[in-house]
Amino acid sequence: MKREGRIIKSISGFYDVLDHESHELIRTRARGNFRKRKIKPIVGDMVTYEASGDLGYILEIEDRENSLVRPPIANIDQAIVVTSSVEPNFSSNLLDKILVNIEHNDIEPLIYLTKTDLLDDEHYNELKMTLNGYREASYTVFDGRDSYSREQVNDLMKHFSDKVTVFTGQSGAGKSTLLNHIDPELGLATAEISQTLNRGKHTTRQVSLFDIEGGLVADTPGFSSLELIEIDKDELPNLFPEFVKYSNECQFRGCHHVNEPNCKVKEMVENGTIMKSRYDNYLYFLNEINSYKKKY
Ligand SMILES: Nc1nc2c(ncn2[C@@H]2O[C@H](COP(=O)(O)OP(=O)(O)OP(=O)(O)O)[C@@H](O)[C@H]2O)c(=O)[nH]1
Ligand SMILES: [Mg+2]
Ligand SMILES: [Zn+2]
């Protein structure tokens, strides 16, 4: 009998499928012809499968709404961008790069600030001003004085129901730590940042989806750097929501907001409506994308 479900875990050639109807977890394998068609099932995939006895077989994979390569995961609705204030230090360049990549995949990003206990009030307030800029740029931001206060953690969890959420961000930012605050029973491994960086290895290695608050949530391995390989220079301006808001007031359609005259986005940067740091990072990414073009 054909059934439907979602892959929530993948381990050495086996895929654990959460059945849509029975909510049972069924261990499956992919049918041979997937390999021929060069399709590899990944966590998050919606599948049709057949189960007889202990082991099921995946027959079909539904077209993906979106997917990430690192980590391999499909059909994601939103991403919690776990952003550390110190160790590793806050970097608006890295944050904007992560946001651009997420926007490119049509995933909704939410920003969650960690390690605020390591900041004195002055530095915390400074960072909070920066993050307010992100709020004004339309992002949802969690930047309370206590990173893991029950109140803030509960507010975050309200966003989970009926969605697939991934936790993403730099290695050592606190993704697994935050998830353990959300649900202590997860017992995810976390590690000292110095250890992580020294050995060049990441504490979280596997991707699996957990059922939390009526939604599916994934911890993912962090990264230390990120590339914009998939993104085209014409697409880049559309990945900054606050630019999009004003770009139809630019004189030129398809304005890149660089040297064009009568550019509304540049005007908004100059009058402080759009954050200067976001615009500078935009120019930086544009350069980076142009340099890939020369290389490949
Ligand atoms: N002081 C302080 N330490 C924190 C905070 N959040 C996380 N840490 C510590 O930071 C280190 C890294 O945290 P993890 O949760 O393992 O980081 P991660 O983002 O899951 O890292 P990867 O799995 O490598 O991507 C651990 O030693 C945590 O205890 C925080 O808010 N304050
Ligand atoms: Mg982790
Ligand atoms: Zn413009």
Short mmCIF file of C-alpha atoms and ligand atoms in Angstrom, two decimals:
data_model
loop_
_atom_site.label_atom_id
_atom_site.label_comp_id
_atom_site.label_asym_id
_atom_site.label_seq_id
_atom_site.Cartn_x
_atom_site.Cartn_y
_atom_site.Cartn_z
CA MET A 1 0.00 0.00 0.00
CA LYS A 2 1.33 3.43 -0.91
CA ARG A 3 1.69 5.89 1.94
CA GLU A 4 3.01 9.43 2.34
CA GLY A 5 5.33 11.06 4.80
CA ARG A 6 8.38 13.19 5.37
CA ILE A 7 11.98 12.11 5.85
CA ILE A 8 13.09 13.36 9.23
CA LYS A 9 16.39 11.53 9.58
CA SER A 10 18.97 9.98 7.31
CA ILE A 11 21.57 7.48 8.53
CA SER A 12 23.89 5.46 6.30
CA GLY A 13 21.47 4.72 3.50
CA PHE A 14 18.35 4.46 5.65
CA TYR A 15 15.70 7.14 5.81
CA ASP A 16 13.30 7.51 8.72
CA VAL A 17 9.95 8.65 7.40
CA LEU A 18 7.31 10.27 9.59
CA ASP A 19 3.98 9.10 8.17
CA HIS A 20 1.58 11.96 7.47
CA GLU A 21 -1.49 10.06 8.66
CA SER A 22 -0.43 7.60 11.35
CA HIS A 23 2.47 9.76 12.66
CA GLU A 24 4.46 6.54 12.91
CA LEU A 25 8.18 6.55 12.20
CA ILE A 26 9.02 4.06 9.44
CA ARG A 27 12.57 3.10 8.48
CA THR A 28 12.96 3.03 4.71
CA ARG A 29 15.47 2.64 1.93
CA ALA A 30 15.44 4.41 -1.40
CA ARG A 31 14.43 2.26 -4.36
CA GLY A 32 17.33 1.51 -6.74
CA ASN A 33 16.23 3.74 -9.56
CA PHE A 34 16.79 6.94 -7.57
CA ARG A 35 20.51 6.46 -7.92
CA LYS A 36 20.17 6.07 -11.67
CA ARG A 37 18.18 9.29 -11.81
CA LYS A 38 20.85 10.95 -9.66
CA ILE A 39 18.32 11.92 -7.01
CA LYS A 40 19.30 11.39 -3.43
CA PRO A 41 16.59 11.66 -0.80
CA ILE A 42 17.39 14.21 1.90
CA VAL A 43 15.93 15.18 5.26
CA GLY A 44 12.78 17.24 4.78
CA ASP A 45 11.75 15.48 1.58
CA MET A 46 8.08 14.63 1.17
CA VAL A 47 7.90 11.07 -0.11
CA THR A 48 5.55 8.35 -1.24
CA TYR A 49 6.63 5.04 0.18
CA GLU A 50 5.55 1.47 0.53
CA ALA A 51 5.91 -0.46 3.77
CA SER A 52 5.74 -4.20 4.11
CA GLY A 53 7.04 -5.57 7.37
CA ASP A 54 9.86 -3.73 9.11
CA LEU A 55 11.39 -1.89 6.21
CA GLY A 56 9.74 0.50 3.78
CA TYR A 57 10.79 1.63 0.33
CA ILE A 58 10.70 5.18 -0.97
CA LEU A 59 8.95 5.25 -4.36
CA GLU A 60 8.65 8.94 -5.16
CA ILE A 61 10.11 12.21 -3.92
CA GLU A 62 7.88 15.24 -4.31
CA ASP A 63 9.39 18.27 -6.01
CA ARG A 64 11.24 20.34 -3.44
CA GLU A 65 10.07 23.83 -2.61
CA ASN A 66 13.64 24.67 -1.70
CA SER A 67 16.72 22.94 -0.40
CA LEU A 68 20.04 23.70 1.22
CA VAL A 69 23.27 21.95 0.33
CA ARG A 70 25.12 22.54 3.54
CA PRO A 71 23.39 21.00 5.44
CA PRO A 72 21.35 18.89 3.01
CA ILE A 73 17.74 19.58 3.93
CA ALA A 74 14.60 20.31 1.90
CA ASN A 75 11.27 22.15 2.14
CA ILE A 76 12.27 24.64 4.81
CA ASP A 77 9.89 27.41 5.85
CA GLN A 78 12.09 29.43 8.17
CA ALA A 79 15.58 29.68 9.57
CA ILE A 80 16.62 30.83 13.02
CA VAL A 81 19.91 32.63 12.43
CA VAL A 82 21.73 32.09 15.69
CA THR A 83 24.11 35.01 16.00
CA SER A 84 26.69 35.23 18.71
CA SER A 85 27.62 38.59 20.21
CA VAL A 86 31.11 37.49 21.31
CA GLU A 87 33.18 34.31 20.87
CA PRO A 88 32.73 34.36 17.91
CA ASN A 89 32.33 38.14 17.67
CA PHE A 90 29.27 39.68 16.04
CA SER A 91 29.95 40.39 12.38
CA SER A 92 27.38 42.32 10.36
CA ASN A 93 29.10 41.10 7.21
CA LEU A 94 28.61 37.45 8.12
CA LEU A 95 25.06 38.03 9.36
CA ASP A 96 24.10 39.80 6.12
CA LYS A 97 25.70 37.04 4.08
CA ILE A 98 23.71 34.41 5.93
CA LEU A 99 20.52 36.45 5.47
CA VAL A 100 21.17 36.87 1.74
CA ASN A 101 21.63 33.12 1.33
CA ILE A 102 18.42 32.42 3.21
CA GLU A 103 16.42 35.00 1.24
CA HIS A 104 17.81 33.47 -1.96
CA ASN A 105 16.24 30.15 -0.95
CA ASP A 106 12.87 31.72 -0.15
CA ILE A 107 13.19 30.89 3.50
CA GLU A 108 12.08 33.33 6.18
CA PRO A 109 14.94 34.32 8.49
CA LEU A 110 14.61 35.18 12.19
CA ILE A 111 17.62 36.54 14.07
CA TYR A 112 18.45 35.20 17.54
CA LEU A 113 21.28 36.82 19.52
CA THR A 114 23.32 34.69 21.96
CA LYS A 115 26.10 35.11 24.54
CA THR A 116 24.83 38.51 25.65
CA ASP A 117 25.94 37.55 29.19
CA LEU A 118 29.51 38.09 27.97
CA LEU A 119 28.79 41.75 27.15
CA ASP A 120 28.78 44.69 29.56
CA ASP A 121 25.77 47.00 29.38
CA GLU A 122 27.49 49.50 27.14
CA HIS A 123 28.43 46.96 24.48
CA TYR A 124 25.07 45.24 24.76
CA ASN A 125 23.25 48.53 24.13
CA GLU A 126 25.46 49.24 21.15
CA LEU A 127 24.66 45.87 19.61
CA LYS A 128 21.00 46.30 20.42
CA MET A 129 20.96 49.54 18.36
CA THR A 130 22.41 47.64 15.42
CA LEU A 131 19.82 44.89 15.79
CA ASN A 132 17.04 47.47 15.93
CA GLY A 133 18.16 48.41 12.43
CA TYR A 134 17.45 44.83 11.36
CA ARG A 135 14.03 45.08 12.97
CA GLU A 136 13.35 48.19 10.91
CA ALA A 137 14.54 46.32 7.82
CA SER A 138 11.60 43.93 8.54
CA TYR A 139 13.37 41.09 10.32
CA THR A 140 12.11 39.42 13.47
CA VAL A 141 14.84 39.76 16.10
CA PHE A 142 15.33 38.13 19.51
CA ASP A 143 17.92 40.16 21.41
CA GLY A 144 16.90 40.14 25.06
CA ARG A 145 19.43 40.94 27.80
CA ASP A 146 19.33 37.29 28.89
CA SER A 147 19.79 35.17 25.74
CA TYR A 148 17.99 32.13 27.11
CA SER A 149 15.33 33.67 29.35
CA ARG A 150 12.26 31.43 29.49
CA GLU A 151 10.16 34.29 28.17
CA GLN A 152 12.27 34.82 25.05
CA VAL A 153 12.66 31.08 24.39
CA ASN A 154 8.87 30.68 24.63
CA ASP A 155 8.36 33.59 22.23
CA LEU A 156 10.62 31.89 19.73
CA MET A 157 8.77 28.58 20.07
CA LYS A 158 5.50 30.29 19.12
CA HIS A 159 6.89 30.51 15.58
CA PHE A 160 7.33 26.74 15.16
CA SER A 161 3.85 25.31 14.65
CA ASP A 162 3.04 23.81 11.24
CA LYS A 163 6.44 24.82 9.91
CA VAL A 164 9.84 23.34 9.19
CA THR A 165 12.47 25.41 10.96
CA VAL A 166 16.24 25.11 10.73
CA PHE A 167 18.73 26.54 13.17
CA THR A 168 21.66 27.94 11.28
CA GLY A 169 24.70 30.10 11.93
CA GLN A 170 28.38 30.15 12.59
CA SER A 171 29.99 27.24 14.38
CA GLY A 172 29.99 27.88 18.12
CA ALA A 173 27.22 30.49 17.96
CA GLY A 174 25.02 28.43 20.29
CA LYS A 175 22.50 26.67 18.02
CA SER A 176 22.57 23.40 19.96
CA THR A 177 22.64 25.26 23.27
CA LEU A 178 19.50 27.20 22.29
CA LEU A 179 17.75 24.01 21.20
CA ASN A 180 18.61 22.40 24.52
CA HIS A 181 16.97 25.36 26.27
CA ILE A 182 13.91 24.86 24.09
CA ASP A 183 13.72 21.17 24.93
CA PRO A 184 16.18 19.85 27.52
CA GLU A 185 15.26 16.28 26.55
CA LEU A 186 17.01 16.73 23.20
CA GLY A 187 20.33 16.59 25.07
CA LEU A 188 22.26 17.84 22.05
CA ALA A 189 26.04 17.90 22.29
CA THR A 190 27.61 21.32 22.62
CA ALA A 191 31.28 22.21 22.81
CA GLU A 192 33.61 24.95 23.90
CA ILE A 193 34.32 27.27 21.05
CA SER A 194 38.11 27.06 21.44
CA GLN A 195 37.93 23.29 21.02
CA THR A 196 35.69 23.58 18.01
CA LEU A 197 37.95 26.02 16.23
CA ASN A 198 41.23 24.38 17.15
CA ARG A 199 40.29 21.00 15.82
CA GLY A 200 38.50 22.55 12.90
CA LYS A 201 35.55 20.32 13.50
CA HIS A 202 31.95 21.03 14.24
CA THR A 203 30.11 19.69 17.21
CA THR A 204 26.86 19.05 15.38
CA ARG A 205 27.33 16.76 12.41
CA GLN A 206 23.98 15.17 11.61
CA VAL A 207 20.79 16.75 10.40
CA SER A 208 17.54 15.47 11.80
CA LEU A 209 14.14 17.00 12.35
CA PHE A 210 12.61 17.08 15.83
CA ASP A 211 8.94 17.42 16.57
CA ILE A 212 8.64 20.57 18.74
CA GLU A 213 5.52 22.65 19.44
CA GLY A 214 3.59 21.21 16.51
CA GLY A 215 6.37 21.84 14.01
CA LEU A 216 9.58 20.21 12.81
CA VAL A 217 12.85 21.74 13.91
CA ALA A 218 16.42 20.92 12.84
CA ASP A 219 19.75 21.61 14.42
CA THR A 220 22.44 21.90 11.76
CA PRO A 221 26.23 21.91 11.75
CA GLY A 222 27.63 25.43 11.77
CA PHE A 223 30.08 26.90 9.31
CA SER A 224 33.01 29.24 9.58
CA SER A 225 32.63 30.95 6.21
CA LEU A 226 30.06 31.15 3.49
CA GLU A 227 30.08 31.78 -0.25
CA LEU A 228 27.57 33.46 -2.51
CA ILE A 229 28.27 31.18 -5.47
CA GLU A 230 24.64 30.60 -6.42
CA ILE A 231 23.67 34.26 -6.41
CA ASP A 232 23.57 36.46 -9.46
CA LYS A 233 24.44 40.17 -9.29
CA ASP A 234 20.99 41.04 -10.64
CA GLU A 235 19.34 39.00 -7.92
CA LEU A 236 21.40 40.43 -5.04
CA PRO A 237 19.49 43.74 -4.66
CA ASN A 238 16.25 41.76 -4.29
CA LEU A 239 17.67 39.87 -1.32
CA PHE A 240 17.75 43.02 0.84
CA PRO A 241 14.07 43.55 1.76
CA GLU A 242 14.56 47.20 2.73
CA PHE A 243 16.10 47.92 -0.71
CA VAL A 244 13.16 46.24 -2.42
CA LYS A 245 10.84 48.55 -0.54
CA TYR A 246 12.34 51.62 -2.25
CA SER A 247 13.71 50.29 -5.53
CA ASN A 248 10.57 51.06 -7.52
CA GLU A 249 11.28 54.72 -6.77
CA CYS A 250 14.73 54.49 -8.39
CA GLN A 251 14.87 56.18 -11.77
CA PHE A 252 16.07 53.02 -13.51
CA ARG A 253 14.28 49.72 -13.54
CA GLY A 254 16.74 47.03 -12.42
CA CYS A 255 18.85 49.68 -10.64
CA HIS A 256 21.83 48.10 -8.85
CA HIS A 257 21.99 51.09 -6.49
CA VAL A 258 25.67 51.68 -7.26
CA ASN A 259 26.41 54.44 -9.79
CA GLU A 260 22.96 55.03 -11.23
CA PRO A 261 21.59 58.58 -10.91
CA ASN A 262 18.44 59.30 -8.89
CA CYS A 263 18.73 56.12 -6.86
CA LYS A 264 16.18 56.07 -4.05
CA VAL A 265 18.03 53.35 -2.16
CA LYS A 266 21.20 55.45 -2.01
CA GLU A 267 19.12 58.42 -0.88
CA MET A 268 17.67 56.28 1.93
CA VAL A 269 21.18 55.21 2.96
CA GLU A 270 22.30 58.83 3.06
CA ASN A 271 19.36 59.98 5.18
CA GLY A 272 19.83 57.05 7.56
CA THR A 273 16.63 55.16 6.74
CA ILE A 274 18.62 52.22 5.39
CA MET A 275 21.55 51.02 7.51
CA LYS A 276 24.91 52.08 6.14
CA SER A 277 26.45 48.76 7.20
CA ARG A 278 23.88 46.81 5.19
CA TYR A 279 24.55 48.93 2.12
CA ASP A 280 28.34 48.59 2.53
CA ASN A 281 27.98 44.83 2.88
CA TYR A 282 25.81 44.83 -0.24
CA LEU A 283 28.60 46.53 -2.22
CA TYR A 284 31.09 44.09 -0.76
CA PHE A 285 28.99 41.08 -1.85
CA LEU A 286 28.51 42.57 -5.30
CA ASN A 287 32.28 42.72 -5.65
CA GLU A 288 32.62 39.19 -4.41
CA ILE A 289 30.08 37.93 -6.97
CA ASN A 290 31.89 39.78 -9.75
CA SER A 291 35.17 38.22 -8.71
CA TYR A 292 33.68 34.67 -8.93
CA LYS A 293 32.71 35.46 -12.48
CA LYS A 294 36.32 36.17 -13.36
CA LYS A 295 37.51 33.01 -11.64
CA TYR A 296 35.13 30.46 -13.15
N1 LIG B 1 28.57 32.38 27.95
C1 LIG B 1 27.76 31.82 27.06
N2 LIG B 1 28.13 30.70 26.44
C2 LIG B 1 27.30 30.16 25.51
C3 LIG B 1 26.04 30.75 25.21
N3 LIG B 1 25.47 30.00 24.25
C4 LIG B 1 26.31 29.00 23.97
N4 LIG B 1 27.43 29.08 24.73
C5 LIG B 1 28.60 28.17 24.69
O1 LIG B 1 29.19 28.26 23.40
C6 LIG B 1 29.75 27.01 23.01
C7 LIG B 1 29.22 26.61 21.63
O2 LIG B 1 27.82 26.35 21.72
P1 LIG B 1 27.09 25.28 20.79
O3 LIG B 1 25.66 25.28 21.18
O4 LIG B 1 27.81 23.98 20.77
O5 LIG B 1 27.29 25.99 19.36
P2 LIG B 1 26.72 25.49 17.93
O6 LIG B 1 26.23 26.71 17.26
O7 LIG B 1 25.75 24.38 18.11
O8 LIG B 1 28.08 24.99 17.22
P3 LIG B 1 28.22 23.91 16.02
O9 LIG B 1 27.43 22.71 16.37
O10 LIG B 1 29.69 23.67 15.94
O11 LIG B 1 27.74 24.60 14.79
C8 LIG B 1 29.36 26.04 24.13
O12 LIG B 1 30.47 25.90 25.00
C9 LIG B 1 28.22 26.71 24.83
O13 LIG B 1 28.12 26.35 26.20
C10 LIG B 1 25.66 31.96 25.91
O14 LIG B 1 24.60 32.55 25.70
N5 LIG B 1 26.55 32.43 26.83
MG MG B 2 25.74 22.46 17.43
ZN ZN B 3 18.64 52.35 -7.00
#
